[in-house]
XYZ file of C-alpha atoms in Angstrom:
636
model
C -31.149 10.896 18.091
C -30.536 11.401 14.362
C -33.566 11.599 12.269
C -34.807 8.344 10.585
C -36.823 9.563 7.868
C -35.665 7.531 4.734
C -35.939 10.283 2.235
C -33.819 12.520 4.389
C -31.178 9.846 4.767
C -30.939 9.100 1.013
C -30.569 12.597 0.227
C -27.513 12.725 2.675
C -26.111 9.437 1.101
C -26.718 11.172 -2.221
C -24.682 14.470 -1.214
C -21.934 12.109 0.043
C -21.831 10.315 -3.031
C -21.291 13.566 -4.902
C -18.690 14.729 -2.690
C -16.994 11.153 -3.123
C -17.146 11.830 -7.087
C -15.692 15.060 -6.673
C -12.817 13.887 -4.715
C -12.101 11.053 -7.063
C -11.755 13.482 -9.850
C -9.428 15.623 -7.992
C -7.191 12.827 -7.160
C -7.162 11.452 -10.795
C -6.059 14.835 -11.820
C -3.204 14.947 -9.333
C -2.418 11.466 -10.446
C -1.561 13.016 -13.816
C 0.695 15.766 -12.253
C 2.588 12.669 -10.757
C 2.909 11.411 -14.445
C 4.238 14.913 -15.386
C 6.893 14.927 -12.709
C 7.960 11.472 -13.788
C 8.164 13.016 -17.388
C 10.593 15.424 -16.006
C 12.487 13.066 -13.910
C 11.980 9.450 -15.529
C 11.261 6.663 -13.338
C 8.889 3.733 -13.376
C 5.193 4.509 -13.078
C 4.727 1.766 -10.392
C 6.244 2.112 -7.049
C 4.859 -0.794 -5.270
C 6.698 -0.248 -1.979
C 4.993 3.085 -1.910
C 1.539 1.657 -2.736
C 1.917 -0.795 -0.055
C 2.854 1.884 2.544
C -0.246 3.817 1.324
C -2.703 0.712 1.824
C -1.236 0.025 5.367
C -1.739 3.684 6.358
C -5.196 3.775 5.012
C -5.861 0.478 6.726
C -4.861 1.935 10.097
C -6.720 5.236 9.388
C -9.829 2.933 8.494
C -9.507 0.780 11.385
C -10.101 3.786 13.812
C -13.031 4.876 11.554
C -14.598 1.349 11.962
C -13.842 0.301 8.277
C -12.877 -3.270 7.384
C -8.965 -3.669 6.271
C -10.394 -5.803 3.027
C -13.286 -2.996 2.206
C -10.544 -0.425 2.148
C -7.884 -2.493 -0.014
C -10.699 -3.478 -2.447
C -11.518 0.002 -2.907
C -7.908 1.170 -3.135
C -6.830 -1.481 -5.561
C -9.279 0.055 -8.029
C -8.256 3.527 -7.628
C -4.698 2.832 -7.868
C -5.310 0.793 -10.839
C -6.916 3.709 -12.549
C -4.358 5.848 -11.437
C -1.448 3.802 -13.046
C -3.382 3.458 -16.303
C -3.863 7.226 -16.394
C -0.471 7.709 -15.938
C 0.763 5.073 -18.461
C -1.658 6.604 -21.189
C -0.412 9.990 -20.865
C 3.431 9.017 -20.764
C 2.616 6.781 -23.793
C 0.969 9.817 -25.654
C 4.165 11.834 -25.186
C 6.348 9.190 -27.200
C 3.738 8.554 -29.731
C 2.362 12.401 -30.665
C 1.178 10.914 -34.367
C -1.118 8.547 -32.269
C -2.827 11.445 -30.289
C -6.032 11.540 -32.232
C -9.109 12.661 -30.309
C -11.141 10.016 -31.731
C -10.416 6.318 -32.870
C -12.173 4.857 -35.910
C -12.295 1.111 -34.620
C -12.899 -1.862 -36.964
C -14.287 -4.976 -35.343
C -16.471 -7.961 -35.978
C -20.163 -6.829 -35.553
C -22.354 -8.282 -32.882
C -19.400 -9.895 -31.166
C -17.522 -9.493 -27.808
C -14.967 -7.455 -29.652
C -16.781 -4.369 -29.427
C -17.484 -4.405 -25.599
C -13.821 -4.821 -25.121
C -13.015 -2.135 -27.807
C -15.270 0.440 -25.699
C -13.535 -0.223 -22.508
C -10.168 0.112 -24.422
C -10.786 3.369 -25.996
C -12.469 4.717 -22.776
C -9.169 4.169 -20.976
C -7.331 6.047 -23.625
C -9.575 8.880 -23.094
C -10.684 9.198 -26.781
C -14.052 8.932 -28.864
C -15.034 5.736 -30.306
C -16.241 5.660 -33.950
C -17.632 2.284 -34.688
C -16.506 0.459 -37.862
C -18.366 -2.873 -37.920
C -17.009 -5.634 -40.249
C -18.418 -9.168 -41.337
C -15.445 -10.920 -40.402
C -11.601 -11.063 -38.951
C -9.883 -10.690 -42.318
C -12.334 -7.795 -43.404
C -11.337 -5.877 -40.158
C -7.605 -6.063 -40.949
C -8.168 -5.053 -44.502
C -10.064 -1.957 -43.365
C -7.142 -0.890 -41.366
C -4.661 -2.005 -44.165
C -6.508 0.297 -46.522
C -7.230 3.385 -44.271
C -10.730 3.217 -43.726
C -10.190 2.632 -40.089
C -7.702 3.551 -37.496
C -7.129 0.195 -35.938
C -8.719 -3.039 -35.306
C -9.568 -5.246 -32.332
C -9.153 -8.924 -32.658
C -9.712 -11.683 -30.072
C -6.582 -13.572 -29.348
C -7.281 -16.144 -26.901
C -9.650 -17.199 -24.166
C -9.160 -19.020 -20.695
C -11.976 -21.396 -21.581
C -11.774 -21.784 -25.497
C -8.080 -21.440 -26.076
C -6.335 -19.569 -28.920
C -8.312 -18.073 -31.914
C -6.369 -19.762 -34.551
C -7.839 -17.927 -37.426
C -6.553 -14.344 -36.046
C -3.068 -16.057 -35.562
C -2.834 -16.895 -38.968
C -3.969 -13.545 -40.313
C -1.227 -11.876 -38.127
C 1.506 -13.587 -40.079
C 0.291 -12.153 -43.648
C -0.811 -8.897 -42.362
C 1.410 -5.515 -42.633
C -0.298 -4.155 -39.260
C 1.464 -4.137 -35.901
C 0.162 -4.876 -32.680
C -0.305 -1.739 -30.793
C -2.039 -2.655 -27.634
C -3.989 -5.472 -25.744
C -6.948 -5.773 -23.258
C -8.238 -8.543 -21.138
C -11.751 -8.385 -20.379
C -13.870 -10.859 -18.045
C -16.953 -11.786 -19.957
C -20.017 -13.430 -17.887
C -22.532 -15.438 -19.709
C -26.086 -16.324 -18.646
C -29.078 -18.411 -19.620
C -32.164 -16.294 -20.686
C -35.515 -17.218 -22.096
C -38.741 -15.246 -22.950
C -40.222 -16.127 -19.625
C -39.526 -17.913 -16.246
C -38.724 -21.371 -17.559
C -37.294 -24.438 -15.377
C -34.273 -25.805 -17.156
C -36.047 -29.214 -17.430
C -38.354 -27.813 -19.793
C -35.946 -26.095 -22.345
C -35.902 -28.132 -25.564
C -33.730 -25.898 -27.914
C -30.524 -23.893 -26.928
C -29.449 -21.135 -29.059
C -25.943 -19.699 -28.918
C -22.692 -19.010 -30.941
C -20.150 -21.716 -31.325
C -17.702 -19.469 -29.362
C -19.874 -18.935 -26.405
C -20.877 -22.779 -26.282
C -16.950 -23.470 -26.103
C -16.968 -21.259 -23.116
C -19.982 -22.913 -21.239
C -19.444 -26.381 -22.696
C -19.412 -27.989 -18.959
C -22.946 -26.281 -18.488
C -24.131 -27.576 -21.640
C -23.046 -30.892 -21.366
C -25.332 -31.304 -18.217
C -28.597 -30.599 -20.107
C -30.488 -33.534 -21.468
C -32.539 -34.041 -24.617
C -31.775 -30.766 -25.648
C -31.462 -29.426 -29.433
C -28.344 -27.272 -29.753
C -28.682 -24.595 -32.511
C -25.537 -22.419 -33.542
C -26.091 -18.850 -34.543
C -23.418 -16.507 -36.408
C -24.144 -13.875 -33.481
C -25.621 -13.636 -30.203
C -28.347 -11.248 -31.247
C -29.657 -13.630 -33.705
C -29.703 -16.328 -31.086
C -31.904 -14.025 -28.838
C -34.191 -13.280 -31.703
C -34.979 -16.995 -31.993
C -35.760 -17.020 -28.334
C -38.418 -14.535 -28.352
C -41.387 -16.300 -29.786
C -40.179 -19.685 -28.548
C -41.713 -20.617 -25.115
C -39.410 -23.481 -24.696
C -36.311 -22.126 -25.947
C -33.366 -20.532 -24.173
C -30.143 -18.465 -25.302
C -26.775 -18.106 -23.712
C -25.273 -14.836 -24.191
C -23.353 -11.998 -22.469
C -25.027 -10.233 -19.695
C -23.924 -6.815 -20.845
C -26.013 -7.427 -24.181
C -28.909 -4.590 -24.682
C -31.493 -7.158 -25.980
C -31.021 -9.184 -22.459
C -33.419 -6.598 -20.790
C -36.084 -7.890 -23.123
C -35.745 -11.696 -21.857
C -35.935 -13.242 -18.518
C -32.615 -14.414 -16.697
C -32.994 -18.025 -15.557
C -29.290 -19.200 -14.531
C -25.944 -17.169 -14.086
C -22.442 -18.193 -13.755
C -22.559 -20.831 -16.484
C -19.128 -20.335 -17.830
C -16.620 -23.308 -17.723
C -14.159 -21.136 -15.586
C -15.148 -18.492 -12.686
C -13.227 -15.783 -14.319
C -13.951 -16.237 -18.044
C -11.360 -13.947 -19.277
C -10.728 -13.099 -23.150
C -7.717 -11.355 -24.498
C -7.957 -9.022 -27.241
C -5.086 -7.157 -29.324
C -5.287 -3.909 -31.444
C -3.474 -3.748 -34.513
C -2.876 -0.510 -36.478
C -0.975 0.583 -39.565
C 2.016 2.072 -37.958
C 4.141 0.366 -34.756
C 4.452 2.525 -31.677
C 6.981 3.236 -29.183
C 6.507 2.162 -25.641
C 8.234 4.119 -22.960
C 10.607 2.168 -20.679
C 8.686 3.519 -17.622
C 5.745 1.043 -18.230
C 5.770 -2.590 -18.428
C 5.665 -3.775 -22.206
C 5.240 -6.811 -24.088
C 6.589 -7.832 -27.744
C 5.112 -10.536 -29.988
C 7.209 -12.419 -32.354
C 6.429 -14.761 -35.257
C 9.284 -17.060 -36.229
C 9.978 -20.309 -37.911
C 12.955 -22.799 -37.201
C 14.429 -25.655 -39.222
C 13.276 -28.932 -38.559
C 16.372 -30.100 -36.964
C 16.984 -31.559 -33.359
C 16.592 -28.783 -30.687
C 16.127 -26.020 -33.039
C 13.212 -24.158 -31.130
C 14.936 -25.136 -27.746
C 18.041 -23.171 -29.013
C 15.916 -20.143 -29.674
C 14.154 -20.379 -26.276
C 17.432 -20.882 -24.597
C 18.427 -17.456 -25.728
C 15.269 -15.781 -24.185
C 16.362 -17.385 -20.804
C 19.954 -16.439 -21.167
C 18.763 -12.642 -21.196
C 15.906 -13.246 -18.649
C 13.339 -12.640 -20.934
C 10.090 -14.134 -19.610
C 7.831 -15.542 -22.191
C 4.100 -15.303 -21.457
C 2.751 -17.321 -24.538
C 4.148 -19.914 -27.246
C 1.715 -20.834 -29.770
C 2.148 -22.770 -32.976
C 0.376 -22.841 -36.181
C 1.044 -24.911 -39.264
C 2.709 -23.103 -42.273
C 0.516 -23.270 -45.212
C 1.948 -25.380 -48.182
C 4.720 -26.956 -45.909
C 3.105 -30.026 -44.284
C 4.163 -30.767 -40.750
C 6.313 -27.411 -40.408
C 5.001 -25.122 -37.778
C 5.092 -21.153 -37.121
C 5.726 -20.163 -33.812
C 4.335 -16.888 -32.063
C 5.775 -15.914 -28.854
C 4.845 -12.960 -26.313
C 7.646 -11.842 -24.331
C 7.224 -9.639 -21.395
C 9.951 -7.122 -22.579
C 10.141 -3.739 -24.315
C 11.467 -4.132 -27.976
C 14.109 -0.984 -27.161
C 15.523 -2.800 -24.213
C 19.332 -4.019 -24.397
C 18.335 -7.680 -23.533
C 15.483 -8.019 -26.125
C 17.966 -6.257 -28.718
C 20.614 -8.886 -27.878
C 18.330 -11.723 -28.139
C 16.898 -10.739 -31.204
C 20.470 -10.498 -32.697
C 21.395 -13.970 -31.396
C 18.173 -15.818 -32.730
C 18.229 -14.377 -36.076
C 20.646 -16.533 -37.648
C 18.860 -19.462 -35.914
C 15.703 -18.848 -37.646
C 14.207 -19.205 -41.156
C 11.791 -16.570 -40.588
C 11.523 -13.968 -37.987
C 9.022 -10.842 -37.454
C 8.209 -8.563 -34.926
C 4.406 -8.167 -34.866
C 4.704 -5.296 -32.413
C 5.764 -3.986 -28.954
C 2.891 -2.648 -26.808
C 2.147 -1.731 -23.166
C 1.249 -4.618 -21.129
C -2.533 -4.784 -19.895
C -1.770 -6.327 -16.617
C -1.699 -3.994 -13.333
C -1.286 -6.269 -10.665
C -2.718 -5.143 -7.492
C -0.206 -4.585 -4.470
C -1.019 -6.801 -1.610
C -0.236 -6.044 2.108
C 1.565 -9.061 3.672
C -0.369 -10.660 5.881
C 1.811 -9.900 9.227
C 1.181 -6.235 8.728
C -2.465 -6.973 8.306
C -2.786 -9.075 11.317
C -0.496 -6.597 13.412
C -2.755 -3.911 12.497
C -5.696 -6.206 13.900
C -3.904 -6.420 17.171
C -3.331 -10.378 16.455
C -0.834 -12.680 15.722
C 1.495 -12.094 12.882
C 1.162 -14.163 9.559
C 4.174 -16.661 8.935
C 4.156 -15.578 5.394
C 2.884 -13.058 2.920
C -0.663 -13.719 1.584
C -0.629 -15.316 -1.754
C -1.961 -13.719 -4.992
C -5.169 -15.930 -5.600
C -5.198 -15.204 -9.433
C -2.542 -17.922 -9.490
C -3.126 -21.427 -8.195
C 0.565 -22.088 -8.659
C 0.870 -19.460 -6.074
C -0.870 -21.573 -3.328
C 1.881 -24.411 -4.100
C 4.615 -21.736 -3.941
C 3.198 -20.638 -0.654
C 2.849 -24.172 1.175
C 6.299 -25.008 -0.443
C 7.633 -22.706 2.087
C 8.569 -23.193 5.836
C 6.525 -22.817 8.155
C 2.548 -22.698 7.748
C -0.423 -23.036 9.816
C -3.634 -24.199 7.884
C -7.026 -24.153 9.726
C -9.377 -26.951 9.365
C -12.926 -25.680 9.760
C -16.433 -27.266 9.994
C -18.695 -25.229 7.896
C -22.462 -25.303 7.720
C -23.455 -22.382 5.685
C -22.351 -19.341 3.772
C -22.689 -17.089 6.797
C -20.853 -19.410 9.069
C -17.662 -19.590 6.922
C -17.738 -15.893 6.121
C -17.720 -15.343 9.945
C -15.141 -18.145 10.725
C -12.853 -16.929 7.814
C -12.692 -13.483 8.898
C -11.404 -14.732 12.549
C -9.185 -17.262 11.326
C -7.524 -14.511 8.984
C -7.065 -12.340 11.756
C -5.728 -15.280 13.951
C -3.072 -16.036 11.421
C -4.130 -18.911 9.173
C -2.616 -18.971 5.785
C -5.560 -21.304 4.407
C -8.629 -22.616 5.301
C -9.709 -26.476 4.681
C -13.056 -27.049 4.650
C -14.712 -29.766 6.600
C -18.123 -29.882 5.340
C -21.096 -31.492 6.336
C -21.461 -34.190 3.799
C -25.375 -34.258 3.717
C -25.329 -31.320 1.297
C -26.797 -31.919 -2.122
C -24.450 -31.312 -5.158
C -26.357 -28.318 -5.819
C -26.227 -26.839 -2.577
C -22.679 -27.948 -2.110
C -21.634 -26.140 -5.351
C -23.666 -22.972 -3.986
C -21.573 -23.067 -0.704
C -18.324 -23.417 -2.318
C -18.769 -20.752 -4.707
C -19.607 -18.333 -1.758
C -16.563 -19.594 0.072
C -14.524 -18.930 -3.067
C -15.736 -15.423 -3.234
C -15.248 -14.613 0.521
C -11.623 -16.113 0.760
C -10.777 -14.497 -2.329
C -11.968 -11.161 -0.543
C -9.674 -11.934 2.396
C -6.691 -12.941 0.349
C -6.650 -16.481 1.994
C -6.182 -19.758 0.371
C -9.380 -22.194 0.148
C -8.734 -25.781 0.134
C -11.892 -28.135 -0.674
C -12.119 -31.981 -0.056
C -12.798 -34.400 -2.712
C -14.683 -37.278 -1.240
C -16.027 -38.695 -4.555
C -15.083 -38.269 -8.274
C -18.338 -36.469 -9.278
C -17.291 -33.646 -6.774
C -14.115 -33.057 -8.529
C -15.122 -30.518 -11.093
C -16.825 -28.270 -8.702
C -14.273 -28.453 -6.307
C -11.249 -27.495 -8.914
C -13.471 -24.611 -10.105
C -13.696 -22.996 -6.672
C -10.772 -24.090 -4.706
C -7.033 -22.865 -4.440
C -6.123 -26.419 -3.527
C -7.792 -29.683 -3.480
C -7.724 -32.096 -0.385
C -7.784 -36.007 -1.049
C -8.532 -37.719 2.402
C -6.600 -41.046 3.006
C -9.641 -43.384 2.319
C -9.412 -42.199 -1.351
C -5.621 -42.776 -1.573
C -6.015 -45.702 -3.812
C -8.966 -44.463 -6.085
C -6.979 -44.744 -9.133
C -9.822 -43.094 -11.247
C -10.076 -40.242 -9.008
C -6.263 -39.976 -8.845
C -6.014 -39.643 -12.703
C -8.525 -36.840 -12.948
C -6.753 -35.053 -10.376
C -3.633 -35.281 -12.397
C -5.457 -33.610 -15.325
C -6.556 -30.702 -12.958
C -4.332 -27.496 -12.841
C -4.887 -27.164 -9.094
C -2.470 -28.244 -6.298
C -3.480 -31.558 -4.664
C -2.924 -32.484 -0.919
C -2.807 -36.166 -0.743
C -3.392 -37.696 2.634
C -1.627 -41.185 3.674
C -4.023 -44.038 4.093
C -4.031 -45.696 7.303
C -2.381 -48.806 6.078
C -0.253 -47.133 3.598
C 3.842 -47.144 3.527
C 5.973 -44.703 1.916
C 6.244 -46.594 -1.228
C 2.346 -46.802 -1.573
C 1.933 -43.126 -0.827
C 4.450 -42.000 -3.304
C 3.179 -44.521 -6.013
C -0.204 -42.620 -5.591
C 1.413 -39.252 -5.540
C 3.228 -40.569 -8.902
C -0.209 -41.418 -10.350
C -1.453 -37.980 -10.018
C 1.912 -36.528 -11.602
C 2.233 -38.874 -14.564
C -1.138 -37.287 -15.665
C 0.665 -33.739 -15.847
C -0.234 -32.234 -12.577
C 3.322 -31.892 -10.676
C 1.607 -29.873 -7.864
C 1.150 -32.543 -5.347
C 1.628 -32.088 -1.528
C 1.606 -34.806 0.939
C -0.198 -34.914 4.280
C 0.369 -36.951 7.212
C -2.537 -37.243 9.734
C -3.432 -39.183 12.552
C -4.054 -38.794 16.615
C -1.521 -36.859 18.596
C -2.247 -37.089 22.324
C -0.273 -38.782 24.816
C -0.015 -42.623 24.869
C -2.928 -42.673 22.003
C -0.484 -40.888 19.425
C -0.866 -42.671 16.200
C 1.623 -40.121 14.089
C 4.881 -41.968 13.137
C 7.108 -38.924 12.480
C 10.238 -41.199 11.946
C 8.479 -42.692 8.849
C 7.657 -39.111 7.835
C 11.269 -38.213 8.194
C 12.519 -41.375 6.262
C 10.155 -40.193 3.441
C 11.326 -36.742 3.413
C 14.886 -38.123 2.454
C 13.579 -39.637 -0.480
C 11.158 -37.169 -2.020
C 11.102 -33.262 -2.710
C 7.408 -33.028 -2.522
C 6.087 -30.556 0.326
C 4.767 -32.290 3.484
C 2.143 -31.138 5.816
C 1.050 -32.855 9.160
C -2.623 -32.906 10.374
C -2.914 -33.860 14.085
C -5.896 -34.705 15.918
C -6.691 -34.725 19.517
C -6.933 -32.101 22.288
C -3.541 -30.961 22.048
C -2.032 -28.645 24.994
C -0.537 -25.306 23.962
C 2.938 -26.709 24.912
C 2.511 -29.897 23.142
C 1.497 -28.125 20.074
C 4.412 -25.760 20.127
C 6.914 -28.784 20.650
C 5.225 -30.634 17.981
C 5.484 -27.735 15.467
C 9.206 -27.202 16.615
C 9.715 -30.847 15.762
C 8.102 -30.444 12.330
C 10.135 -27.315 11.528
C 13.404 -29.322 12.588
C 12.504 -32.064 10.158
C 12.184 -29.776 7.246
C 8.483 -30.186 7.034
C 6.163 -27.410 5.426
C 3.364 -26.945 7.799
C 0.636 -28.319 10.279
C -2.845 -28.427 10.083
C -4.934 -27.565 13.384
C -8.932 -28.407 13.616
C -10.906 -25.316 14.984
C -14.517 -25.155 16.413
C -16.863 -22.491 15.068
C -17.628 -19.605 17.349
C -15.252 -20.301 19.998
C -13.446 -17.360 20.220
C -10.973 -18.523 22.917
C -9.569 -21.242 20.619
C -9.181 -18.601 17.963
C -7.234 -16.472 20.113
C -5.371 -19.683 20.840
C -4.683 -20.156 17.257
C -3.625 -16.546 17.038
C -1.153 -17.113 20.061
C 0.263 -20.228 18.786
C 0.793 -18.947 15.015
C 2.902 -16.062 16.617
C 4.631 -18.382 18.485
C 5.631 -20.602 15.747
C 6.441 -17.508 13.596
C 8.833 -16.381 16.377
C 10.487 -19.930 16.428
C 11.039 -19.644 12.532
C 12.607 -16.432 12.835
C 14.742 -17.621 15.596
C 16.002 -20.419 13.748
C 16.601 -18.685 10.651
């Protein structure tokens, strides 16, 4: 029997960690050899087919070693991203030799998030950072223009607070060019100088920017005086000697170690992403081997369709617009300047042709810069391959990318899907069921939660479910029973589920229409097709076009309540996706025939109820999902 001496075990782990680091360093060095090979024989840095094949092979090897597939993919996503970025940096240095300085003097607004982003960006470049703090954005730009600093880092947008208007206005008038971008995920927390219940806080210190990104949490605080400071450091200083004060700040701030963390995860969005741009005196070249962005600023005349005409040119040349921002033109009331980001290289033929066409249509046009895109999207292994590796059923469709909730609607808009409706008691219960359902072939999990949970416990459970579902690359569908549940559900769900008894809750429907999550709307018991579509229209009129309809009822012999003929008539009058949730103890043959009918009718999927910890039923789900998948392949 192996020794259980704790110190000896720890020494062994330390040695293994050292070996892992050595191997990772060797792998990174070889990745640069790959870049040199691609320099000699030009080809794109990314080869996602090879990446997918690599992941599949590693998952098979890992399975034999007792390693979970999602554990392996999570680790290798990080390794592959680092490899891609290292190759991109190497190739970029070759086409921009004048920018190959060993150190970068970086201008940034002092005591803001910009420094954290700048450090991350410069580290990726493999260079030494020389800090050049400034008082405001304009000074940071001036320091670069005057040659005091090599480049400046400026925040341009945030997923919670929106665009940084001051920076956009400065870009219009500067001679600098955008040479890079970086996106960072910033997590804020609530701190005090001691353990302090939130109900005892009487003063909250933070910067206006932090307040914008944590506004939902702040709105829940009662009778609290909010004091804004110029920097988070100033806010923290005020808290040190105030027993009933708290501060919201970035968890990476050094001064946080001197305070007590009293609440985490308080930003409006789970991923609080901020995008920063790097500006320098000289524009750079971007090799065609890596994804690039080009940023333009332009003004059109105030004539009908002037902007539309410009945008139609981008469509003509298949140029993807990733950002459109408007800002007023100073001195010209009601006239706008438009800032446009395009996922394209400035030197590409399509971009050159598009610029030539839009130039006569604009009163002002300036290229602000062409630079490497920050995004390195993780390669996913399709669910069918994962399920096959797990010796279970093939999944019907590829696993969606959970970074985009629109991908959830895209998936469910395809034929044909199986969704598991699972009763969940706690976090461990969900983790166990989610893994089994994933292996059994489910594309999504609809949580049937015990309604006795308090709001706080419910939020904690949903957050844990979101994290686990994201790790498994499976969609999470959360029910909304009451209006007060909506914000939390929208924060953690990929899709929202509204039961039939809430179909006529107009206030809830209107609020759902203001969300950016796909909504599954169940037909009420007495609702006809017109009523149902009217309720769906209420949601869409508020802006949310991501609505799926769900037919629901008993399906069991003479007790069958589902009227698929009515559903079929509805399908002829709407392009909205339609799912069917059948209750009852359905036999395997009945279920297969039922899904065959749904597929033939052009419907988009079925929901099957599951019972926790019943491995036999989960195996049945896996077998059924495989049969339905084979049915789909046969019909195609």
